[in-house]
Short mmCIF file of C-alpha atoms and ligand atoms in Angstrom, two decimals:
data_model
loop_
_atom_site.label_atom_id
_atom_site.label_comp_id
_atom_site.label_asym_id
_atom_site.label_seq_id
_atom_site.Cartn_x
_atom_site.Cartn_y
_atom_site.Cartn_z
CA MET A 1 48.80 78.72 106.48
CA ASP A 2 45.04 78.04 106.13
CA ASN A 3 45.42 77.93 102.33
CA ILE A 4 48.29 75.46 102.59
CA VAL A 5 46.33 73.20 104.96
CA ALA A 6 43.33 73.38 102.62
CA LEU A 7 45.45 72.52 99.56
CA ALA A 8 47.08 69.65 101.45
CA LYS A 9 43.65 68.17 102.13
CA ARG A 10 42.08 69.00 98.75
CA ARG A 11 44.86 67.49 96.67
CA GLY A 12 45.55 64.48 98.87
CA PHE A 13 48.82 65.45 100.53
CA ILE A 14 47.84 65.31 104.21
CA PHE A 15 44.72 64.22 106.07
CA GLN A 16 43.86 64.30 109.74
CA SER A 17 44.35 60.85 111.24
CA SER A 18 41.09 58.97 111.92
CA GLU A 19 39.14 61.83 110.38
CA ILE A 20 35.84 59.95 110.19
CA TYR A 21 36.00 59.64 113.99
CA GLY A 22 36.61 63.35 114.42
CA GLY A 23 40.40 63.22 114.04
CA PHE A 24 43.05 62.46 116.65
CA ASN A 25 45.04 65.42 117.90
CA GLY A 26 48.71 65.28 116.98
CA PHE A 27 48.43 62.46 114.42
CA PHE A 28 48.30 62.77 110.63
CA ASP A 29 48.01 60.61 107.53
CA TYR A 30 49.78 61.22 104.25
CA GLY A 31 47.65 60.78 101.14
CA PRO A 32 48.75 59.65 97.67
CA LEU A 33 50.70 62.81 96.86
CA GLY A 34 51.89 63.40 100.40
CA SER A 35 53.36 59.93 100.72
CA GLU A 36 55.22 60.38 97.40
CA LEU A 37 56.55 63.74 98.54
CA LYS A 38 57.62 62.30 101.88
CA LYS A 39 59.29 59.32 100.25
CA ASN A 40 61.19 61.64 97.91
CA ILE A 41 62.46 63.72 100.85
CA ARG A 42 63.57 60.54 102.61
CA ASP A 43 65.20 59.15 99.47
CA CYS A 44 67.09 62.38 98.74
CA TRP A 45 68.42 62.44 102.29
CA TRP A 46 69.36 58.76 102.24
CA ASN A 47 71.07 59.04 98.86
CA ASP A 48 73.04 62.15 99.82
CA MET A 49 73.76 61.18 103.41
CA VAL A 50 74.45 57.47 103.02
CA ARG A 51 74.83 56.16 99.47
CA ARG A 52 76.84 59.02 98.04
CA ARG A 53 79.29 59.16 100.93
CA ASP A 54 82.04 56.69 101.77
CA ASP A 55 82.08 57.52 105.47
CA ILE A 56 78.45 56.91 106.45
CA VAL A 57 76.46 53.69 106.72
CA GLY A 58 72.74 53.25 107.25
CA ILE A 59 70.86 51.06 109.70
CA GLU A 60 67.29 50.42 110.76
CA THR A 61 66.65 49.67 114.40
CA SER A 62 63.52 48.63 116.27
CA ILE A 63 61.02 51.20 117.50
CA ILE A 64 60.61 49.47 120.85
CA MET A 65 63.96 48.87 122.48
CA HIS A 66 65.00 47.46 125.85
CA PRO A 67 63.64 49.85 128.51
CA LYS A 68 67.16 50.13 129.97
CA VAL A 69 68.17 52.03 126.81
CA TRP A 70 65.93 54.90 127.90
CA GLU A 71 67.15 54.80 131.48
CA ALA A 72 70.76 55.01 130.32
CA SER A 73 70.06 57.74 127.78
CA GLY A 74 68.41 59.89 130.45
CA HIS A 75 64.97 59.89 128.83
CA VAL A 76 63.15 58.09 131.68
CA ALA A 77 64.38 60.64 134.19
CA GLY A 78 64.54 63.75 132.09
CA PHE A 79 62.61 63.70 128.81
CA SER A 80 59.84 65.89 130.06
CA ASP A 81 58.10 69.19 129.52
CA PRO A 82 56.59 71.34 132.25
CA LEU A 83 52.85 70.78 132.34
CA VAL A 84 50.08 72.86 133.86
CA ASP A 85 46.43 71.78 134.21
CA CYS A 86 43.30 73.91 134.17
CA LYS A 87 41.12 72.17 136.80
CA VAL A 88 37.90 73.65 135.39
CA SER A 89 38.27 73.09 131.64
CA LYS A 90 40.48 69.97 132.04
CA GLN A 91 42.75 71.45 129.37
CA ARG A 92 46.52 71.07 129.66
CA PHE A 93 49.16 73.59 128.66
CA ARG A 94 52.90 73.60 128.43
CA ALA A 95 53.94 75.85 131.29
CA ASP A 96 56.81 77.31 129.30
CA GLN A 97 54.35 78.31 126.56
CA LEU A 98 51.81 79.92 128.90
CA PHE A 99 52.77 83.53 129.59
CA PHE A 100 51.45 85.87 132.24
CA SER A 101 51.99 89.35 133.53
CA PRO A 102 50.83 91.40 136.47
CA VAL A 103 48.53 94.31 135.57
CA THR A 104 50.21 97.29 137.20
CA VAL A 105 48.40 100.64 137.49
CA THR A 106 49.73 103.89 138.92
CA GLY A 107 46.94 105.85 140.60
CA ALA A 108 46.56 109.55 141.38
CA ASP A 109 48.67 109.03 144.52
CA GLY A 110 51.60 108.13 142.26
CA VAL A 111 51.85 104.63 143.73
CA ALA A 112 52.12 101.67 141.32
CA LYS A 113 49.90 98.76 142.38
CA ILE A 114 49.34 95.24 140.98
CA VAL A 115 45.57 95.10 140.39
CA GLY A 116 45.38 91.66 138.75
CA TYR A 117 46.99 89.27 136.30
CA VAL A 118 46.57 88.44 132.61
CA SER A 119 47.71 85.43 130.59
CA ALA A 120 48.28 84.48 126.94
CA LEU A 121 49.53 81.45 125.11
CA GLU A 122 52.87 81.80 123.36
CA SER A 123 52.64 83.21 119.85
CA GLU A 124 54.48 85.63 117.59
CA LYS A 125 52.78 88.46 119.51
CA THR A 126 52.64 87.25 123.10
CA THR A 127 53.60 90.64 124.56
CA ALA A 128 51.02 92.50 122.45
CA ASP A 129 48.33 89.97 123.47
CA LEU A 130 49.20 90.44 127.14
CA GLN A 131 49.16 94.23 126.79
CA ALA A 132 45.76 94.12 125.09
CA ALA A 133 44.45 91.79 127.83
CA ALA A 134 45.77 94.16 130.51
CA GLU A 135 43.99 97.12 128.87
CA THR A 136 40.73 95.15 128.69
CA PHE A 137 41.13 94.09 132.33
CA LYS A 138 41.59 97.71 133.46
CA ARG A 139 38.63 98.91 131.40
CA LYS A 140 36.28 96.15 132.54
CA LYS A 141 37.13 96.70 136.21
CA ALA A 142 36.86 100.48 135.71
CA ILE A 143 40.28 101.00 137.28
CA VAL A 144 41.55 104.58 137.09
CA GLY A 145 45.22 105.35 136.58
CA THR A 146 48.10 104.78 134.21
CA LEU A 147 48.66 101.25 133.00
CA ALA A 148 52.27 100.07 133.01
CA ALA A 149 53.78 97.99 130.19
CA VAL A 150 53.33 94.27 130.79
CA THR A 151 56.28 92.18 132.01
CA PRO A 152 55.80 88.71 130.41
CA LYS A 153 57.08 85.61 132.20
CA ASP A 154 56.19 82.00 131.56
CA LEU A 155 54.35 79.91 134.12
CA THR A 156 57.45 78.03 135.26
CA GLU A 157 58.61 81.37 136.69
CA ALA A 158 55.41 82.07 138.65
CA THR A 159 55.61 82.02 142.46
CA PRO A 160 53.16 79.76 144.40
CA GLU A 161 51.38 82.97 145.50
CA GLU A 162 50.92 84.12 141.90
CA ILE A 163 49.50 80.84 140.49
CA PRO A 164 45.93 81.24 141.93
CA LEU A 165 45.79 84.82 140.60
CA ILE A 166 46.67 83.99 136.97
CA PRO A 167 43.70 83.43 134.66
CA SER A 168 43.49 80.17 132.76
CA PRO A 169 43.67 80.72 128.96
CA ALA A 170 40.80 78.22 128.71
CA THR A 171 38.30 80.03 130.96
CA GLY A 172 39.72 83.53 131.29
CA GLU A 173 39.26 83.24 135.08
CA PRO A 174 41.91 82.87 137.79
CA GLY A 175 41.97 80.10 140.37
CA SER A 176 41.98 76.98 138.22
CA LEU A 177 45.62 76.60 137.15
CA THR A 178 47.84 74.10 138.93
CA GLU A 179 51.53 74.59 139.60
CA ALA A 180 53.80 73.37 136.82
CA ARG A 181 54.97 69.77 137.07
CA SER A 182 57.17 67.55 134.94
CA PHE A 183 55.41 65.46 132.31
CA ASN A 184 57.41 62.68 130.66
CA MET A 185 56.74 62.67 126.93
CA MET A 186 57.53 59.02 126.22
CA PHE A 187 54.59 56.81 125.23
CA GLN A 188 54.50 53.70 127.37
CA THR A 189 53.37 50.25 126.36
CA ASN A 190 53.60 46.75 127.75
CA VAL A 191 55.54 44.00 126.09
CA GLY A 192 54.37 40.40 126.53
CA ALA A 193 51.33 39.08 128.33
CA MET A 194 52.03 40.74 131.70
CA THR A 195 50.82 44.27 132.24
CA ASP A 196 52.66 45.04 135.46
CA GLY A 197 55.67 47.31 135.85
CA SER A 198 58.07 44.58 134.76
CA SER A 199 56.71 44.65 131.20
CA VAL A 200 56.77 48.44 130.68
CA ALA A 201 58.49 49.55 127.48
CA TYR A 202 58.52 52.75 125.47
CA LEU A 203 57.92 53.83 121.90
CA ARG A 204 61.19 55.51 120.97
CA PRO A 205 61.12 59.30 121.30
CA GLU A 206 64.14 59.62 118.97
CA THR A 207 65.87 57.34 116.48
CA ALA A 208 69.32 58.34 117.74
CA GLN A 209 69.63 55.77 120.51
CA GLY A 210 69.43 52.95 117.96
CA MET A 211 72.70 54.19 116.48
CA PHE A 212 74.43 54.37 119.86
CA VAL A 213 73.24 50.98 121.04
CA ASP A 214 74.36 49.36 117.75
CA PHE A 215 77.65 51.27 117.59
CA LYS A 216 79.78 48.22 118.43
CA ASN A 217 77.87 45.98 116.02
CA VAL A 218 78.54 48.37 113.17
CA TRP A 219 82.14 48.93 114.23
CA ASP A 220 82.81 45.19 114.33
CA THR A 221 81.05 44.34 111.06
CA GLY A 222 80.86 47.45 108.92
CA ARG A 223 84.53 47.89 107.86
CA VAL A 224 84.39 51.45 109.16
CA LYS A 225 87.07 53.67 110.64
CA LEU A 226 86.89 57.02 112.36
CA PRO A 227 85.56 59.47 111.48
CA PHE A 228 82.40 57.76 110.29
CA GLY A 229 78.67 58.05 110.69
CA ILE A 230 75.64 55.82 111.26
CA ALA A 231 72.35 57.08 109.90
CA GLN A 232 68.76 56.00 110.10
CA ILE A 233 65.30 57.16 109.15
CA GLY A 234 62.28 56.14 111.17
CA LYS A 235 59.23 56.98 113.22
CA SER A 236 59.53 58.58 116.63
CA PHE A 237 56.80 59.21 119.16
CA ARG A 238 56.37 61.96 121.73
CA ASN A 239 53.31 62.62 123.82
CA GLU A 240 53.53 66.35 123.13
CA ILE A 241 51.38 68.38 125.52
CA THR A 242 50.47 70.85 122.82
CA PRO A 243 50.83 69.42 119.32
CA ARG A 244 50.32 72.34 116.96
CA ASN A 245 50.88 74.13 113.71
CA PHE A 246 49.60 71.31 111.54
CA ILE A 247 52.34 68.68 111.16
CA PHE A 248 55.04 70.91 112.71
CA ARG A 249 54.75 69.42 116.19
CA SER A 250 52.96 66.11 116.20
CA ARG A 251 52.91 63.08 118.45
CA GLU A 252 54.00 60.59 115.81
CA PHE A 253 56.60 61.86 113.36
CA GLU A 254 59.54 60.71 111.34
CA GLN A 255 63.17 61.55 112.01
CA MET A 256 66.30 61.38 109.87
CA GLU A 257 69.26 61.29 112.21
CA MET A 258 72.95 60.68 111.76
CA GLU A 259 75.57 60.13 114.45
CA TYR A 260 79.02 61.12 113.19
CA PHE A 261 81.68 59.50 115.39
CA ILE A 262 85.00 61.28 115.69
CA HIS A 263 88.26 60.78 117.59
CA GLU A 264 88.23 62.10 121.15
CA ASP A 265 91.06 64.48 120.18
CA ALA A 266 89.47 65.64 116.90
CA ASP A 267 88.50 69.27 116.39
CA TRP A 268 84.80 68.79 117.24
CA SER A 269 83.96 72.45 116.70
CA LYS A 270 85.25 72.39 113.10
CA CYS A 271 83.36 69.16 112.44
CA HIS A 272 80.21 70.66 113.98
CA GLN A 273 80.46 73.72 111.73
CA GLU A 274 81.00 71.51 108.67
CA TRP A 275 77.85 69.54 109.43
CA ILE A 276 75.81 72.68 110.01
CA GLU A 277 76.82 73.89 106.56
CA TRP A 278 76.22 70.49 104.97
CA CYS A 279 72.68 70.43 106.36
CA ARG A 280 71.99 74.00 105.24
CA GLN A 281 73.18 73.22 101.72
CA TRP A 282 71.10 70.07 101.66
CA LEU A 283 67.95 71.99 102.52
CA ILE A 284 68.73 74.41 99.69
CA SER A 285 69.23 71.44 97.35
CA VAL A 286 65.67 70.25 97.99
CA GLY A 287 64.30 73.68 97.22
CA LEU A 288 64.20 75.74 100.41
CA PRO A 289 65.16 79.37 99.77
CA GLU A 290 68.37 80.38 101.51
CA SER A 291 66.71 83.62 102.62
CA LYS A 292 64.26 81.70 104.84
CA LEU A 293 66.98 79.73 106.64
CA THR A 294 68.82 81.11 109.66
CA LEU A 295 71.06 79.65 112.32
CA TYR A 296 70.39 79.73 116.05
CA ALA A 297 73.27 78.75 118.31
CA HIS A 298 71.95 77.64 121.71
CA LYS A 299 73.31 79.73 124.56
CA LYS A 300 76.11 77.98 126.50
CA GLU A 301 74.23 78.24 129.81
CA LYS A 302 71.08 76.65 128.29
CA LEU A 303 72.84 73.63 126.76
CA ALA A 304 72.04 70.14 128.01
CA PHE A 305 74.85 69.18 130.42
CA TYR A 306 76.42 66.71 127.98
CA SER A 307 76.25 69.04 124.97
CA LYS A 308 79.27 71.00 123.87
CA GLY A 309 77.28 73.03 121.39
CA THR A 310 73.96 72.89 119.56
CA THR A 311 72.95 74.93 116.55
CA ASP A 312 69.50 74.80 115.02
CA ILE A 313 68.75 75.60 111.41
CA MET A 314 65.61 77.70 111.66
CA PHE A 315 63.02 78.10 108.93
CA GLU A 316 60.66 81.00 108.44
CA TYR A 317 57.27 79.22 108.60
CA PRO A 318 54.09 81.32 108.20
CA PHE A 319 53.56 80.94 111.98
CA GLY A 320 57.06 82.17 112.85
CA VAL A 321 60.73 81.28 112.66
CA GLN A 322 61.02 77.78 114.10
CA GLU A 323 63.51 74.94 114.51
CA LEU A 324 63.87 72.72 111.48
CA TRP A 325 67.13 70.84 112.00
CA GLY A 326 69.20 70.52 115.17
CA ILE A 327 72.93 69.84 114.94
CA ALA A 328 74.38 68.89 118.32
CA ALA A 329 77.88 68.09 119.51
CA ARG A 330 77.15 65.42 122.13
CA GLY A 331 80.71 64.52 123.19
CA SER A 332 81.03 60.91 124.37
CA TYR A 333 77.94 61.13 126.60
CA ASP A 334 75.70 58.53 124.95
CA LEU A 335 78.29 55.82 124.36
CA THR A 336 79.64 56.29 127.88
CA GLN A 337 76.16 56.03 129.39
CA HIS A 338 75.44 52.82 127.50
CA ALA A 339 78.84 51.38 128.39
CA ASN A 340 78.18 52.03 132.08
CA ALA A 341 74.58 50.77 132.03
CA SER A 342 75.20 47.63 129.96
CA GLY A 343 78.64 46.79 131.27
CA LYS A 344 79.81 46.48 127.64
CA PRO A 345 82.73 48.82 126.83
CA GLN A 346 82.10 51.08 123.85
CA GLU A 347 85.72 51.98 123.24
CA VAL A 348 87.78 51.76 120.10
CA PHE A 349 91.53 51.29 119.77
CA ASP A 350 93.77 54.04 118.44
CA GLU A 351 96.60 52.39 116.45
CA GLY A 352 98.69 55.57 116.65
CA THR A 353 98.64 56.16 120.39
CA LYS A 354 97.91 52.51 121.27
CA LYS A 355 95.18 53.79 123.57
CA LYS A 356 91.51 52.91 123.89
CA PHE A 357 88.96 55.72 123.93
CA VAL A 358 85.24 56.38 123.58
CA PRO A 359 84.51 58.26 120.33
CA HIS A 360 82.76 61.63 120.42
CA VAL A 361 79.78 62.43 118.24
CA ILE A 362 78.23 65.18 116.12
CA GLU A 363 74.52 64.63 115.53
CA PRO A 364 72.42 66.27 112.78
CA ALA A 365 68.78 65.41 113.61
CA VAL A 366 65.84 66.51 111.49
CA GLY A 367 62.15 65.71 111.13
CA VAL A 368 60.84 64.61 107.71
CA ASP A 369 57.44 66.16 108.46
CA ARG A 370 59.02 69.52 109.28
CA ILE A 371 60.91 69.53 105.98
CA LEU A 372 57.73 68.57 104.16
CA LEU A 373 55.84 71.42 105.80
CA ALA A 374 58.68 73.82 105.00
CA VAL A 375 58.72 72.91 101.29
CA LEU A 376 54.94 73.27 101.09
CA CYS A 377 55.10 76.69 102.78
CA ALA A 378 58.04 77.92 100.69
CA GLY A 379 56.59 76.60 97.45
CA TYR A 380 52.99 77.74 97.77
CA ALA A 381 52.00 80.79 95.74
CA GLU A 382 48.84 82.33 94.33
CA GLU A 383 49.40 84.36 91.20
CA ASP A 384 47.46 86.39 88.67
CA VAL A 385 48.12 85.03 85.19
CA LYS A 386 46.61 85.65 81.76
CA ASP A 387 44.74 82.88 79.95
CA ASP A 388 44.84 82.31 76.12
CA LYS A 389 42.31 85.11 75.60
CA GLY A 390 44.18 87.59 77.77
CA ASN A 391 41.79 87.32 80.72
CA VAL A 392 43.39 87.50 84.15
CA GLU A 393 42.86 84.43 86.29
CA LYS A 394 44.27 83.06 89.56
CA ARG A 395 46.66 80.18 89.54
CA THR A 396 47.80 78.30 92.60
CA VAL A 397 51.26 76.91 92.16
CA LEU A 398 53.46 74.76 94.34
CA ARG A 399 57.06 75.44 93.45
CA LEU A 400 58.57 72.16 94.57
CA SER A 401 62.07 71.17 93.56
CA PRO A 402 62.08 68.48 90.85
CA ARG A 403 64.13 66.41 93.31
CA ILE A 404 61.14 65.98 95.62
CA ALA A 405 58.04 66.82 93.54
CA PRO A 406 55.56 63.92 93.85
CA VAL A 407 54.95 63.90 90.09
CA LYS A 408 57.89 64.73 87.84
CA VAL A 409 56.12 64.95 84.50
CA ALA A 410 52.50 64.96 83.38
CA VAL A 411 51.87 63.49 79.96
CA LEU A 412 48.93 65.11 78.19
CA PRO A 413 47.54 64.11 74.80
CA LEU A 414 46.02 67.29 73.32
CA LEU A 415 42.75 65.54 72.48
CA LYS A 416 41.19 62.52 74.08
CA ASN A 417 39.46 61.20 71.00
CA LYS A 418 42.41 61.17 68.59
CA GLU A 419 43.89 57.72 68.69
CA ALA A 420 47.26 58.75 67.24
CA LEU A 421 47.75 61.41 69.93
CA VAL A 422 46.65 59.16 72.77
CA GLY A 423 48.73 56.24 71.47
CA ARG A 424 51.93 58.33 71.28
CA ALA A 425 51.21 59.82 74.71
CA GLN A 426 50.65 56.38 76.23
CA ALA A 427 53.91 55.08 74.77
CA LEU A 428 55.85 58.00 76.24
CA TYR A 429 54.04 57.68 79.57
CA LYS A 430 54.85 53.96 79.88
CA LYS A 431 58.50 54.60 79.07
CA LEU A 432 58.81 57.44 81.60
CA GLN A 433 56.97 55.41 84.22
CA ARG A 434 59.77 52.87 84.42
CA ARG A 435 62.02 55.46 86.03
CA TYR A 436 59.91 58.32 87.28
CA ALA A 437 56.62 59.14 88.99
CA VAL A 438 54.55 60.42 86.08
CA PHE A 439 50.90 61.22 85.53
CA PHE A 440 48.70 60.70 82.49
CA ASP A 441 45.84 63.14 82.07
CA ASP A 442 43.60 63.33 79.03
CA GLY A 443 40.60 65.01 80.67
CA GLY A 444 39.48 68.60 80.07
CA ASN A 445 41.01 71.56 78.32
CA ILE A 446 44.76 71.80 78.27
CA GLY A 447 44.90 75.01 80.34
CA LYS A 448 42.93 73.38 83.16
CA ARG A 449 45.17 70.33 83.01
CA TYR A 450 48.24 72.57 83.40
CA ARG A 451 46.63 74.28 86.41
CA ARG A 452 45.91 70.94 88.09
CA GLN A 453 49.58 70.02 87.78
CA ASP A 454 50.75 73.48 88.95
CA GLU A 455 48.76 73.00 92.13
CA ILE A 456 50.50 69.74 93.03
CA GLY A 457 53.97 70.97 92.09
CA THR A 458 54.63 68.99 88.87
CA PRO A 459 57.67 70.72 87.33
CA TRP A 460 56.92 69.80 83.71
CA CYS A 461 54.02 68.90 81.46
CA VAL A 462 54.51 67.41 78.01
CA THR A 463 51.72 67.76 75.51
CA ILE A 464 51.46 65.42 72.59
CA ASP A 465 49.92 67.54 69.84
CA PHE A 466 49.44 67.48 66.09
CA ASP A 467 53.01 68.63 65.43
CA THR A 468 54.16 65.50 67.28
CA ILE A 469 52.42 63.13 64.94
CA GLU A 470 52.39 65.13 61.72
CA LYS A 471 55.77 66.83 61.56
CA PRO A 472 59.17 65.16 61.46
CA GLY A 473 61.25 65.00 64.64
CA ASP A 474 58.69 63.46 67.03
CA THR A 475 58.76 66.50 69.32
CA PHE A 476 56.38 67.42 72.15
CA THR A 477 55.45 70.69 73.79
CA LEU A 478 57.30 70.99 77.08
CA ARG A 479 55.62 73.39 79.47
CA GLU A 480 57.53 74.58 82.54
CA ARG A 481 55.61 75.05 85.76
CA ASP A 482 57.38 78.14 87.14
CA SER A 483 57.84 80.27 84.02
CA MET A 484 54.89 78.67 82.17
CA ALA A 485 57.18 78.92 79.12
CA GLN A 486 56.67 76.37 76.36
CA ARG A 487 59.17 74.88 73.94
CA ARG A 488 59.52 71.84 71.77
CA ILE A 489 61.53 68.89 73.01
CA THR A 490 62.37 65.39 71.82
CA GLU A 491 62.09 62.26 73.91
CA VAL A 492 65.86 62.03 74.25
CA GLU A 493 66.04 65.64 75.43
CA LEU A 494 63.22 65.05 77.91
CA PHE A 495 65.05 62.12 79.50
CA ALA A 496 68.24 64.21 79.64
CA LEU A 497 66.35 67.04 81.36
CA LEU A 498 64.98 64.64 83.97
CA GLU A 499 68.37 63.02 84.47
CA GLU A 500 69.86 66.45 85.20
CA HIS A 501 67.23 67.67 87.66
CA VAL A 502 65.87 64.56 89.35
CA TYR A 503 68.68 62.98 91.37
N1 LIG B 1 68.30 62.98 118.79
C1 LIG B 1 68.09 64.37 119.00
C2 LIG B 1 66.72 64.79 118.83
O1 LIG B 1 65.80 64.01 118.67
P1 LIG B 1 65.24 66.94 118.78
O2 LIG B 1 65.64 68.38 118.63
O3 LIG B 1 64.37 66.60 119.93
O4 LIG B 1 66.60 66.14 118.84
C3 LIG B 1 65.27 66.50 116.21
O5 LIG B 1 64.56 66.44 117.44
C4 LIG B 1 64.34 66.98 115.13
O6 LIG B 1 63.17 66.15 115.07
C5 LIG B 1 63.79 68.40 115.32
O7 LIG B 1 64.71 69.36 114.87
C6 LIG B 1 62.55 68.35 114.46
O8 LIG B 1 62.87 68.54 113.09
C7 LIG B 1 62.05 66.93 114.66
N2 LIG B 1 61.02 66.88 115.72
C8 LIG B 1 61.19 66.86 117.05
N3 LIG B 1 60.02 66.79 117.70
C9 LIG B 1 59.06 66.79 116.75
C10 LIG B 1 57.62 66.72 116.78
N4 LIG B 1 56.95 66.63 117.92
N5 LIG B 1 56.95 66.75 115.61
C11 LIG B 1 57.63 66.81 114.43
N6 LIG B 1 58.97 66.87 114.35
C12 LIG B 1 59.68 66.85 115.49
#
């Protein structure tokens, strides 16, 4: 992960926000290559989800909506995480990510006693960390006896008597943790000149509500009929207690969400399964390996009360298997809530049964930043390769799908000071540039130029060499990033290759 973060900074994919002021936790900037990559992910999704389908339309709604939207949706009352404070260090933790265990030792009398508590923040090896902490605790306190295996629980499960005994992960000492309390993750702002309670509004924590609130507008104007979907891409904001893992969980991020409205009597489960598979295939189409994708169906008893079923597509990040894309069957909850709160019915008329009903919805919701991180992680590799003289050297390569790679082709004249080579290269570059993101590089030896492109994920380099200008056929050397194989190609063939792979 450290190598990926370093590459992202070094090659201008991702920077810390406000870096010259020391950064701002949970906020990131996308540099020249990062913003291209992000745009390509967005465009692929929009093209596949909206433009290439007859049953889905796109919209773009405002980030700040009427505050009543968030009351009706349940976010004002319930969009919260359990928070715990450390009174000494002033650090805050998510209580469901702070684990603890009693340290239990059986003495010579055969009686098992709790001699203290240990804590650890959630990670891939929480239990091992707690066990190691328990062993250290026993050794430091010179306690004699047999140490029992730890029994991890998170802080929301701690009794009021246990809280003062659990060490803070910040200080290592007990006595400073507060009991868990609810922390609403919506960012508040004030709209208009007043700053009292009457002007409070929120930055949206999800794009989804825009689709529900505009459902009737689209229904009345969009020439749509069930089943159909409304999609949008946009920024969302959550005051995450513990933003972490680079851009995986941040406070400002971008979502791509689609609400697929179906008849109240439709087979929602079948539709849900179809969307799960569509999303999985889409992720594969932008280059994620199938072997790193798994499905996690939320347990029935843990579902939100309105949800009939939620399945997450999980991705194997270097820091663990984590949620990438959530696909939820939300019933008619949202439209019904907005109908009740606004007094505006959200029903449609069924010509067959001559009945009005509120449509149900299947919602695939994904974060652009999480996809971007996944493609960087899946694509990053360090390899030993041989140079022209047979010496082994390291190459860093980013195996990005041509669909999303920030640069599709690099155009390289073999020599900088040969006008005929540079002129032909410039002509090709200008022609490619009309349709694709391309890069012109005439600096340094050709091997180094290939390596620079490998590192930013450019699928192809074309070199304009002496054969191009001296031999018939006007061919270039095409060099492929992954295999490093080279072959000759004409301009027409190059455009055909791009047409096939960049869509
Ligand atoms: N409308 C439903 C909804 O927003 P969610 O599971 O809270 O559901 C959907 O979010 C997706 O948005 C997640 O699967 C993830 O890809 C992305 N996401 C959520 N919180 C995020 C955060 N703090 N940082 C980056 N991406 C996030």
